[in-house]
Coordinates of C-alpha atoms and ligand atoms in Angstrom, one line a residue:
M12 CA 30.5 4.8 -4.3
Q13 CA 31.2 1.2 -6.4
K14 CA 28.8 0.6 -8.4
G15 CA 25.4 -2.1 -7.1
Q16 CA 25.7 -0.7 -4.2
V17 CA 23.0 1.6 -2.4
T18 CA 25.1 4.3 -0.2
E19 CA 24.0 4.6 3.2
F20 CA 24.2 7.7 5.3
R21 CA 22.9 7.5 8.8
H22 CA 21.5 10.6 9.7
E23 CA 23.5 10.8 13.3
A24 CA 26.6 10.5 11.6
K25 CA 26.4 13.1 9.2
R26 CA 25.6 16.4 8.4
V27 CA 24.6 17.9 5.7
P28 CA 28.0 19.9 4.3
E29 CA 28.1 23.5 2.9
S30 CA 29.5 22.4 -0.5
E31 CA 26.2 19.4 -0.4
A32 CA 23.6 22.4 -0.7
A33 CA 25.9 24.5 -3.4
S34 CA 26.5 22.0 -5.6
R35 CA 25.7 21.8 -9.1
V36 CA 24.2 18.3 -9.4
P37 CA 20.5 17.8 -9.2
C38 CA 18.7 16.4 -6.4
V39 CA 15.7 14.7 -6.2
T40 CA 15.1 13.4 -2.2
I41 CA 12.0 11.1 -2.2
L42 CA 10.7 11.4 1.5
G43 CA 9.5 7.2 1.7
G44 CA 11.5 3.8 0.6
G45 CA 8.2 1.1 0.5
Y46 CA 8.2 -0.1 -2.9
A47 CA 6.7 3.3 -4.1
G48 CA 9.7 5.1 -3.5
A49 CA 12.1 2.4 -4.7
A50 CA 10.0 2.1 -7.6
T51 CA 10.4 6.0 -8.2
A52 CA 14.1 6.0 -7.5
I53 CA 14.5 2.9 -10.0
K54 CA 13.3 4.4 -13.3
L55 CA 15.2 8.1 -12.5
L56 CA 18.1 6.1 -12.3
D57 CA 17.0 4.1 -15.4
A58 CA 15.9 7.3 -17.3
A59 CA 18.8 10.2 -15.9
T60 CA 21.3 9.9 -19.3
R61 CA 23.3 12.9 -16.4
P62 CA 23.8 13.4 -13.2
L63 CA 21.6 13.6 -11.1
R64 CA 21.7 12.7 -7.1
I65 CA 18.6 10.4 -5.5
V66 CA 19.1 11.1 -1.8
I67 CA 15.5 8.2 0.1
V68 CA 14.8 9.2 3.1
E69 CA 13.0 6.3 5.1
P70 CA 13.5 5.2 9.2
R71 CA 13.5 1.6 7.9
G72 CA 16.6 -0.3 7.7
E73 CA 16.1 -1.6 4.3
L74 CA 14.9 0.4 1.2
G75 CA 12.3 -1.2 -1.2
R76 CA 10.1 -3.1 2.2
G77 CA 7.9 -0.2 3.4
A78 CA 4.5 -1.7 5.4
A79 CA 3.8 -4.9 3.3
Y80 CA 7.2 -6.5 2.1
S81 CA 8.6 -6.1 5.7
T82 CA 7.1 -9.4 6.8
R83 CA 9.5 -12.1 7.7
E84 CA 5.9 -15.1 7.7
A85 CA 6.5 -16.7 5.5
G86 CA 2.7 -17.4 4.7
H87 CA 2.3 -13.3 4.3
L88 CA 1.4 -14.2 0.4
M89 CA 0.8 -11.5 -2.9
N90 CA -2.8 -11.4 -3.2
G91 CA -1.9 -11.9 -6.9
P92 CA 0.3 -13.9 -9.6
A93 CA 4.1 -13.7 -10.1
K94 CA 3.4 -12.1 -13.3
L95 CA 1.7 -8.9 -12.6
F96 CA 4.7 -8.1 -10.1
S97 CA 7.4 -8.0 -12.4
L98 CA 8.7 -4.1 -11.9
Y99 CA 9.6 -3.5 -16.1
P100 CA 6.3 -4.2 -17.8
E101 CA 7.9 -5.3 -21.2
R102 CA 9.6 -8.0 -19.6
P103 CA 6.2 -10.0 -17.2
E104 CA 8.1 -12.9 -16.7
H105 CA 11.4 -10.7 -13.9
F106 CA 9.8 -11.3 -10.8
A107 CA 7.9 -15.5 -11.9
Q108 CA 12.2 -15.7 -12.5
F109 CA 13.9 -14.5 -9.4
L110 CA 10.6 -16.3 -7.7
A111 CA 12.5 -19.4 -9.9
R112 CA 15.7 -18.7 -8.5
F113 CA 14.3 -18.3 -4.2
A114 CA 12.0 -21.0 -5.1
A115 CA 15.8 -23.4 -6.1
E116 CA 17.2 -22.5 -3.1
W117 CA 15.1 -22.8 -0.7
N118 CA 12.6 -25.5 -1.6
W119 CA 9.9 -23.0 -1.8
R120 CA 6.9 -24.2 -4.1
D121 CA 2.9 -22.5 -4.3
P122 CA 0.8 -26.5 -4.5
L123 CA -1.8 -24.8 -5.6
A124 CA 0.0 -23.2 -8.9
P125 CA 0.9 -24.6 -11.9
D126 CA 3.6 -22.6 -12.7
F127 CA 6.1 -19.6 -10.9
L128 CA 4.8 -16.8 -13.2
N129 CA 1.0 -18.1 -12.4
A130 CA 2.3 -18.0 -8.1
F131 CA 1.7 -16.2 -5.2
A132 CA 4.9 -15.0 -3.4
P133 CA 5.6 -14.4 0.1
R134 CA 5.8 -11.2 -0.1
A135 CA 9.4 -11.0 2.0
V136 CA 10.7 -12.8 -1.6
F137 CA 9.4 -9.7 -2.9
G138 CA 11.6 -6.9 -0.8
D139 CA 14.3 -9.5 -1.2
Y140 CA 13.4 -8.8 -5.3
V141 CA 13.0 -4.8 -5.1
R142 CA 16.3 -5.0 -3.1
A143 CA 17.8 -6.9 -5.8
E144 CA 16.7 -4.7 -8.7
L145 CA 17.6 -1.1 -6.6
A146 CA 20.7 -2.3 -6.6
R147 CA 21.0 -3.4 -9.6
A148 CA 19.7 0.1 -11.1
V149 CA 22.2 2.0 -9.2
S150 CA 24.8 -0.5 -10.4
R151 CA 24.2 0.4 -14.2
A152 CA 23.4 4.3 -14.5
A153 CA 24.9 6.0 -15.8
P154 CA 27.8 8.1 -14.4
L155 CA 27.6 10.6 -11.7
V156 CA 23.6 9.2 -10.9
S157 CA 23.7 7.9 -7.9
L158 CA 21.9 7.1 -4.9
E159 CA 21.8 7.5 -1.0
H160 CA 19.6 6.2 1.5
V161 CA 19.3 8.4 4.6
A162 CA 18.2 6.1 7.5
A163 CA 15.9 8.4 9.3
E164 CA 12.0 10.1 9.3
A165 CA 11.4 13.5 7.5
T166 CA 10.0 16.3 9.5
D167 CA 8.8 19.6 7.9
L168 CA 9.5 21.3 4.3
R169 CA 11.0 24.6 4.0
R170 CA 10.9 26.5 0.7
R171 CA 14.4 28.4 0.0
G172 CA 16.2 30.4 -2.2
G173 CA 14.9 28.5 -5.0
R174 CA 15.1 25.0 -3.5
V175 CA 13.6 23.2 -0.9
E176 CA 15.6 22.3 2.9
L177 CA 13.9 19.2 4.8
G178 CA 14.0 18.7 8.2
L179 CA 15.0 15.1 9.4
S180 CA 14.2 13.3 12.6
S181 CA 17.7 14.0 14.1
G182 CA 17.6 17.8 13.8
H183 CA 19.9 17.3 10.4
A184 CA 18.5 19.0 7.3
L185 CA 18.5 17.8 3.1
I186 CA 19.0 20.5 0.1
A187 CA 16.8 19.1 -3.2
D188 CA 15.4 20.5 -5.7
H189 CA 12.6 18.2 -5.8
V190 CA 11.1 16.9 -3.5
V191 CA 8.9 13.4 -4.1
L192 CA 5.9 12.4 -1.2
A193 CA 6.1 8.0 -1.5
V194 CA 5.0 8.3 2.7
G195 CA 1.9 5.3 2.4
A196 CA -0.8 5.5 4.2
V197 CA -1.3 6.0 7.5
P198 CA -1.5 3.0 9.8
S199 CA -5.4 3.3 11.1
R200 CA -6.4 3.0 14.4
P201 CA -10.3 1.6 14.8
D202 CA -12.6 4.4 16.1
I203 CA -13.8 3.1 19.2
P204 CA -13.5 3.4 23.2
I205 CA -10.4 1.1 24.1
D206 CA -9.4 0.9 28.0
P207 CA -5.7 2.4 28.4
A208 CA -5.6 -0.8 30.6
V209 CA -6.5 -2.7 27.4
A210 CA -4.6 -0.4 25.1
A211 CA -1.4 -1.4 27.5
S212 CA -1.9 -4.9 27.5
P213 CA 0.3 -7.5 25.9
R214 CA -3.3 -9.5 24.9
Y215 CA -3.9 -6.1 22.3
I216 CA -2.3 -6.6 18.9
A217 CA -2.4 -3.0 17.7
D218 CA 0.3 -3.5 14.7
P219 CA -0.6 -6.8 13.3
W220 CA 3.1 -6.9 11.4
T221 CA 4.4 -7.0 14.6
L222 CA 5.3 -10.6 14.8
E223 CA 6.8 -10.9 18.3
A224 CA 3.9 -8.6 19.7
F225 CA 1.0 -12.2 18.3
E226 CA 4.2 -14.7 20.9
R227 CA 2.6 -12.7 24.0
I228 CA -0.8 -13.8 23.1
P229 CA -2.4 -17.3 24.6
R230 CA -2.6 -20.3 22.6
T231 CA -6.0 -21.3 23.1
G232 CA -8.9 -19.5 24.1
R233 CA -11.1 -17.4 21.8
V234 CA -9.2 -14.4 19.6
L235 CA -11.5 -11.4 18.5
L236 CA -10.4 -9.6 15.2
L237 CA -10.9 -6.1 14.3
G238 CA -11.6 -6.5 10.3
T239 CA -13.1 -9.0 8.2
G240 CA -10.5 -8.5 4.8
L241 CA -6.8 -9.0 4.1
T242 CA -5.1 -7.8 7.2
M243 CA -7.1 -10.4 9.7
L244 CA -6.5 -13.0 6.5
D245 CA -2.8 -12.1 7.4
A246 CA -3.4 -12.3 11.6
L247 CA -5.2 -15.7 11.1
V248 CA -2.3 -17.0 8.6
T249 CA 1.0 -15.9 11.7
L250 CA -1.7 -17.1 14.2
E251 CA -2.2 -20.4 12.9
R252 CA 2.1 -20.6 11.4
R253 CA 2.5 -19.8 15.8
G254 CA 0.2 -23.2 16.8
F255 CA -2.9 -21.0 17.6
A256 CA -5.3 -24.0 18.7
G257 CA -8.3 -22.0 19.5
R258 CA -11.4 -19.9 17.9
Y259 CA -11.4 -16.7 16.0
T260 CA -14.0 -14.5 15.7
A261 CA -13.6 -11.6 13.0
I262 CA -16.3 -8.4 13.4
S263 CA -16.5 -5.6 10.8
R264 CA -18.8 -3.2 10.2
R265 CA -20.7 -4.7 7.3
G266 CA -19.2 -8.2 8.2
L267 CA -18.2 -8.6 4.3
L268 CA -15.9 -11.4 4.0
V269 CA -12.5 -11.4 1.7
H270 CA -13.0 -13.5 -1.2
P271 CA -10.6 -15.8 -2.8
R272 CA -8.8 -14.4 -5.7
R273 CA -10.4 -16.8 -8.8
E274 CA -7.6 -16.7 -12.5
V275 CA -10.7 -15.3 -14.4
V276 CA -10.4 -13.9 -18.2
P277 CA -11.1 -10.5 -18.0
L278 CA -15.1 -9.5 -19.7
R279 CA -14.4 -7.3 -22.7
D280 CA -13.8 -3.2 -22.6
F281 CA -17.1 -2.5 -22.6
L282 CA -17.0 1.6 -21.0
A283 CA -14.1 2.2 -23.6
E284 CA -17.8 2.2 -26.1
A285 CA -19.6 4.6 -24.6
P286 CA -19.2 7.6 -22.6
L287 CA -18.1 7.5 -18.9
P288 CA -20.8 7.3 -16.2
T289 CA -20.5 9.9 -14.1
T290 CA -22.7 8.0 -11.2
A291 CA -22.4 4.5 -9.3
R292 CA -25.8 4.1 -10.2
G293 CA -25.0 5.2 -14.4
L294 CA -22.1 2.5 -13.6
L295 CA -24.1 -0.4 -12.6
R296 CA -26.4 0.2 -15.5
A297 CA -23.5 -0.9 -17.7
A298 CA -22.2 -3.4 -16.0
R299 CA -26.0 -5.2 -15.7
Q300 CA -26.4 -4.1 -19.9
E301 CA -22.8 -5.5 -20.3
L302 CA -23.4 -9.2 -18.6
S303 CA -27.2 -9.0 -20.3
R304 CA -25.3 -9.4 -23.3
T305 CA -22.8 -12.0 -22.0
T306 CA -24.6 -15.1 -23.7
H307 CA -22.6 -17.7 -22.4
G308 CA -24.0 -18.1 -19.1
R309 CA -23.4 -15.7 -16.3
P310 CA -19.9 -14.6 -16.5
D311 CA -17.6 -14.7 -12.8
W312 CA -18.3 -11.1 -11.0
Q313 CA -14.6 -11.5 -10.7
S314 CA -14.2 -10.7 -14.0
L315 CA -15.9 -7.8 -14.1
V316 CA -14.3 -6.0 -11.5
M317 CA -10.6 -6.6 -13.7
A318 CA -13.2 -4.7 -16.9
I319 CA -14.0 -1.8 -14.0
R320 CA -11.2 -1.6 -12.3
P321 CA -8.6 0.9 -14.8
H322 CA -11.4 3.2 -15.2
V323 CA -11.6 3.4 -12.0
P324 CA -9.4 7.3 -11.7
A325 CA -11.4 8.5 -15.1
L326 CA -14.7 7.6 -13.7
W327 CA -13.1 8.8 -9.8
Q328 CA -12.5 12.3 -11.3
R329 CA -15.6 12.6 -13.8
A330 CA -18.1 12.1 -10.5
S331 CA -19.1 15.2 -8.1
E332 CA -17.7 15.8 -4.7
A333 CA -21.6 14.1 -3.5
E334 CA -21.2 11.7 -5.6
R335 CA -18.4 10.7 -4.2
A336 CA -19.3 10.8 -0.9
R337 CA -21.9 8.4 -1.9
F338 CA -19.6 6.3 -3.2
V339 CA -17.3 5.9 0.4
R340 CA -20.2 5.5 2.5
H341 CA -22.7 3.1 1.0
L342 CA -20.3 1.5 -1.9
R343 CA -16.7 1.4 -1.1
P344 CA -17.3 -2.1 1.4
I345 CA -18.1 -4.0 -1.9
W346 CA -15.9 -2.3 -3.8
E347 CA -12.5 -2.9 -1.8
T348 CA -13.4 -6.8 -0.8
S349 CA -14.4 -7.6 -5.1
L350 CA -11.2 -5.7 -6.0
H351 CA -8.4 -6.8 -2.7
R352 CA -9.0 -10.7 -3.2
A353 CA -7.4 -13.1 -0.8
P354 CA -4.7 -15.8 -2.4
P355 CA -5.7 -19.1 -2.7
R356 CA -4.2 -20.7 -0.4
S357 CA -4.6 -18.1 3.0
A358 CA -8.4 -18.3 1.5
Q359 CA -8.7 -22.0 1.5
L360 CA -7.4 -21.8 5.5
L361 CA -10.4 -19.4 6.3
E362 CA -12.9 -21.7 4.3
R363 CA -11.6 -24.3 6.3
G364 CA -12.2 -22.8 9.6
R365 CA -15.5 -21.9 8.5
A366 CA -15.8 -25.8 7.6
E367 CA -15.1 -26.7 10.8
G368 CA -16.3 -24.3 13.1
W369 CA -13.1 -22.7 15.2
F370 CA -13.2 -19.0 12.3
A371 CA -16.7 -17.3 12.4
H372 CA -17.4 -13.6 11.7
R373 CA -20.5 -11.2 11.2
A374 CA -21.6 -7.9 11.0
A375 CA -21.6 -5.7 14.1
R376 CA -19.7 -2.6 15.4
I377 CA -17.9 -2.8 18.8
V378 CA -18.8 0.2 21.1
A379 CA -15.3 -0.8 23.8
L380 CA -12.4 -2.6 24.8
E381 CA -12.8 -3.0 28.8
P382 CA -10.8 -4.7 31.3
A383 CA -12.7 -8.5 32.3
A384 CA -11.3 -11.1 35.4
D385 CA -7.6 -13.0 34.5
G386 CA -6.5 -10.4 32.0
R387 CA -8.5 -11.1 29.5
I388 CA -10.7 -8.3 27.4
A389 CA -14.5 -7.7 26.9
A390 CA -15.4 -6.5 24.1
R391 CA -19.1 -4.7 24.3
V392 CA -20.3 -5.5 20.8
R393 CA -23.7 -4.2 19.0
G394 CA -24.6 -6.4 15.8
R395 CA -25.7 -4.5 12.6
G396 CA -29.2 -4.0 13.2
R397 CA -29.6 -4.5 16.7
A398 CA -30.4 -1.8 19.5
D399 CA -29.1 -3.7 22.6
N400 CA -25.5 -4.3 22.7
E401 CA -23.9 -7.8 24.2
T402 CA -20.5 -8.5 25.9
L403 CA -17.8 -11.2 24.6
I404 CA -14.7 -12.1 26.5
V405 CA -11.8 -13.2 24.4
D406 CA -8.2 -13.9 25.0
A407 CA -7.0 -11.3 22.6
V408 CA -8.0 -8.9 20.2
V409 CA -6.3 -8.1 16.6
N410 CA -6.3 -4.5 15.2
C411 CA -7.5 -5.1 10.7
T412 CA -8.4 -2.6 10.5
G413 CA -5.4 -2.4 7.4
V414 CA -5.4 2.1 6.4
A415 CA -6.8 4.8 6.8
H416 CA -5.4 7.9 4.3
D417 CA -7.0 11.1 6.8
W418 CA -3.7 12.8 6.5
S419 CA -5.0 15.3 9.8
R420 CA -5.4 12.2 11.8
A421 CA -2.4 11.1 11.2
Q422 CA 0.8 10.7 14.0
S423 CA 3.0 12.4 11.2
P424 CA 5.1 15.1 12.3
L425 CA 5.1 15.2 8.6
M426 CA 2.3 15.2 7.5
A427 CA 0.8 17.5 10.2
S428 CA 4.0 20.4 8.9
L429 CA 2.8 20.2 5.5
L430 CA -0.5 20.7 6.2
A431 CA 0.1 23.3 8.4
T432 CA 1.9 25.3 6.0
G433 CA 0.3 24.9 3.1
A434 CA 2.5 22.9 1.0
V435 CA 0.6 20.6 0.6
R436 CA -4.3 20.5 1.4
P437 CA -6.0 17.8 1.6
G438 CA -7.2 15.6 -1.4
P439 CA -11.1 15.2 -1.9
L440 CA -13.0 13.7 1.2
A441 CA -9.8 14.0 2.9
F442 CA -8.4 11.1 1.3
G443 CA -4.8 12.0 1.5
I444 CA -3.5 15.3 -0.7
D445 CA -4.7 17.2 -3.7
A446 CA -2.5 17.0 -6.7
D447 CA -2.4 17.0 -10.4
W448 CA -2.3 14.3 -13.2
Q449 CA 1.3 14.2 -13.1
H450 CA 1.9 13.9 -9.9
A451 CA 2.7 17.6 -8.7
A452 CA 1.1 18.1 -5.3
I453 CA -1.8 21.0 -5.5
G454 CA -1.2 23.8 -2.3
R455 CA -2.9 25.9 -0.4
D456 CA -2.5 28.5 -3.4
G457 CA -4.5 25.6 -5.8
L458 CA -1.7 26.0 -7.8
P459 CA 0.6 22.2 -8.9
A460 CA 4.3 23.1 -6.9
P461 CA 7.2 22.3 -9.3
D462 CA 9.2 21.3 -6.3
L463 CA 6.8 18.9 -4.9
S464 CA 5.6 15.3 -6.1
A465 CA 3.7 13.0 -4.5
I466 CA 3.0 9.1 -5.7
G467 CA 1.0 6.6 -4.3
H468 CA -1.8 6.7 -1.2
P469 CA -1.4 9.8 -1.1
L470 CA -3.0 10.6 -4.3
R471 CA -5.7 8.4 -2.8
G472 CA -8.6 11.1 -3.1
V473 CA -7.6 12.0 -6.2
R474 CA -7.4 8.8 -8.3
W475 CA -9.0 7.1 -5.8
E476 CA -7.2 3.6 -6.8
S477 CA -3.8 4.7 -5.8
S478 CA -2.0 1.2 -4.1
T479 CA -1.7 -2.0 -5.7
L480 CA 2.1 -2.6 -7.5
V481 CA 0.3 -2.4 -10.9
E482 CA -1.0 1.4 -10.0
L483 CA 1.9 2.4 -8.3
L484 CA 4.4 0.9 -11.2
Q485 CA 2.6 2.8 -13.6
Q486 CA 3.1 6.4 -11.3
A487 CA 6.9 5.8 -10.8
I488 CA 7.0 5.1 -14.9
Q489 CA 5.5 8.6 -15.5
L490 CA 7.0 10.3 -12.4
G491 CA 10.5 8.9 -13.1
N492 CA 10.3 10.4 -17.0
R493 CA 9.0 13.3 -16.0
L494 CA 11.4 14.4 -12.9
T495 CA 14.1 14.1 -15.2
G496 CA 12.7 15.6 -17.8
Q497 CA 12.4 18.7 -16.3
L498 CA 15.5 18.2 -13.5
L499 CA 18.2 17.5 -16.8
A500 CA 16.8 19.3 -19.3
A501 CA 16.0 22.5 -17.1
D502 CA 19.7 23.5 -16.8
P503 CA 21.9 22.0 -18.6
G504 CA 24.8 24.3 -18.1
R505 CA 24.5 23.1 -14.6
V506 CA 24.7 19.5 -15.6
V507 CA 27.7 20.4 -17.9
A508 CA 29.1 22.1 -14.8
A509 CA 28.4 19.0 -12.4
T510 CA 30.4 17.0 -15.3
A511 CA 33.6 18.9 -15.1
G512 CA 33.5 19.2 -11.6
Ligands
FAD138 C1 0.2 -5.5 4.8 C2 -0.3 -5.3 3.2 C3 0.3 -6.1 2.2 C4 0.0 -5.7 0.6 N1 0.1 -6.5 -0.1 C5 -0.2 -5.7 -1.3 C6 -0.1 -7.4 -2.4 O1 0.1 -8.6 -2.5 N2 0.5 -6.3 -3.9 C7 -0.7 -5.1 -4.1 O2 -0.1 -5.0 -5.2 N3 -0.2 -4.2 -3.3 C8 -0.4 -4.8 -1.4 N4 -0.8 -3.9 -0.9 C9 -0.5 -2.4 -1.2 C10 1.0 -2.0 -0.7 O3 0.1 -0.2 -0.6 C11 1.5 -1.2 -2.3 O4 2.1 -2.8 -2.3 C12 3.1 -0.5 -1.9 O5 3.1 -1.8 -0.8 C13 2.8 0.5 -1.6 O6 4.1 0.9 -1.3 P1 4.0 2.5 -0.4 O7 6.3 3.0 -0.6 O8 3.4 3.6 -1.1 O9 3.7 2.2 1.2 P2 4.4 1.6 2.3 O10 5.2 0.7 1.9 O11 3.8 1.8 3.6 O12 6.1 2.7 2.2 C14 5.9 3.7 2.7 C15 7.0 4.1 3.6 O13 7.1 5.5 3.7 C16 8.2 5.9 5.1 N5 8.1 6.8 6.1 C17 6.2 7.3 6.1 N6 6.2 9.0 6.5 C18 7.8 8.9 6.8 C19 8.9 9.9 6.3 N7 8.2 11.0 7.5 N8 9.7 10.3 6.6 C20 10.8 9.3 5.5 N9 10.0 7.8 5.8 C21 8.6 7.7 5.9 C22 7.5 4.5 5.8 O14 8.3 3.9 7.3 C23 7.3 3.5 5.0 O15 8.3 2.7 4.5 C24 -0.6 -4.6 0.8 C25 -0.8 -4.0 1.3 C26 -0.6 -4.0 3.2 C27 -0.8 -3.4 4.2

């Protein structure tokens, strides 16, 4: 393999040779090559001081992008400033420097930011950054530490002879010593009856990140957006940048509209001073006390969210199952809109739409989507607190419900098979899967698996917040260190044999 290149194995062309199964070089196979998988690979490449084979199984052609950074729409922006997204915590300016080089080459700038550290980058550029850093990590890796991309979908996992055998969508198999589940979230489908004629119509966009789908809908009229959060904002940006000249109605159950992200000074770490509360009510009390202590005017609520957020995994862990369920039922939408805020430029567009009257949002429930005359769509809608339905005739509908985490409802052969065999079990409240604090998956036997780990979205039920880049980077570093320690120190004889061979 050439230094600095990720070897790409198209699974159609590759039958795993027998000698590979018997190879003495330990092998970590990462399922999923989005940010979580790529960051884990970078940390493994950097941490491995002895031979290690890293394989990423990912059907997408490019590693490092996943669902969020595959978009080619320049108006789809990161939801935080560049200074938060370096792959190297000791060099927080690292991504901003990459962005500055991109900006110089492509004459790009963020008109609202004073410098590149505070700029909100296009998500595609962040994908370029992760890809570039993956290649650089390969080139600086120790001898016989390698990375391969198998362009396939993993479908199942079996344990055989002390190792793990993975089935691929091609019918081929891969052997690994350790498998990391970096498969992201489950695409969300709206939980409403959609007439098959609507579902099949080009005017219904099920996947809001398929840009070509937006080319097929009329340029005028009314578009119904199912959701009022960040995904809805992406759809709005996509349509506006394609010259849509009509009106939008965005609907969600609570009607909570995404907030613009503000640069705020975080509140002091008041939760560190006493034992953490075990209920949402206790947390609210502690927050109110803290706010009443503040003497210099009322602080921005966004600074409160920033102070609570680092404690979320511990708060979640301490809460009872009933308390967690109460939180999900009553407070989840409020917490999510408070935490996942909009890049200022996209938020400005939304504000303009509201001020000029071409964007409106409301709290309502979609009861059904049915065909209407002239290829249009009839949305039966029930307003919050209302007993009767009303009908909205719209020219197109975009599903903006975001992502989900219930593996039993996913259309994924891998997730279904892992649950069916008991290799994993559902996480609390059916969010993702169960795992211990070191990322080891816990199966039906209730024991942490020594050969199966998970990162990111699959840990949603265990940690609650486990999806943003900041969290994923921390997890990738921990996982990289644990796996290199476990695999490269466990059997020095094996490693010596590999080096000699
Ligand atoms: C549109 C969008 C924008 C976002 N913007 C931000 C942001 O600005 N800042 C931020 O901090 N967070 C953001 N997020 C949160 C996001 O979840 C993380 O930033 C991050 O991208 C998650 O990466 P991931 O690798 O865990 O998941 P994903 O990006 O979903 O990657 C998972 C990968 O696994 C692959 N896969 C799935 N099943 C299999 C299988 N069986 N076999 C092989 N491969 C499989 C998929 O093809 C996919 O590429 C955003 C999320 C979305 C959806």
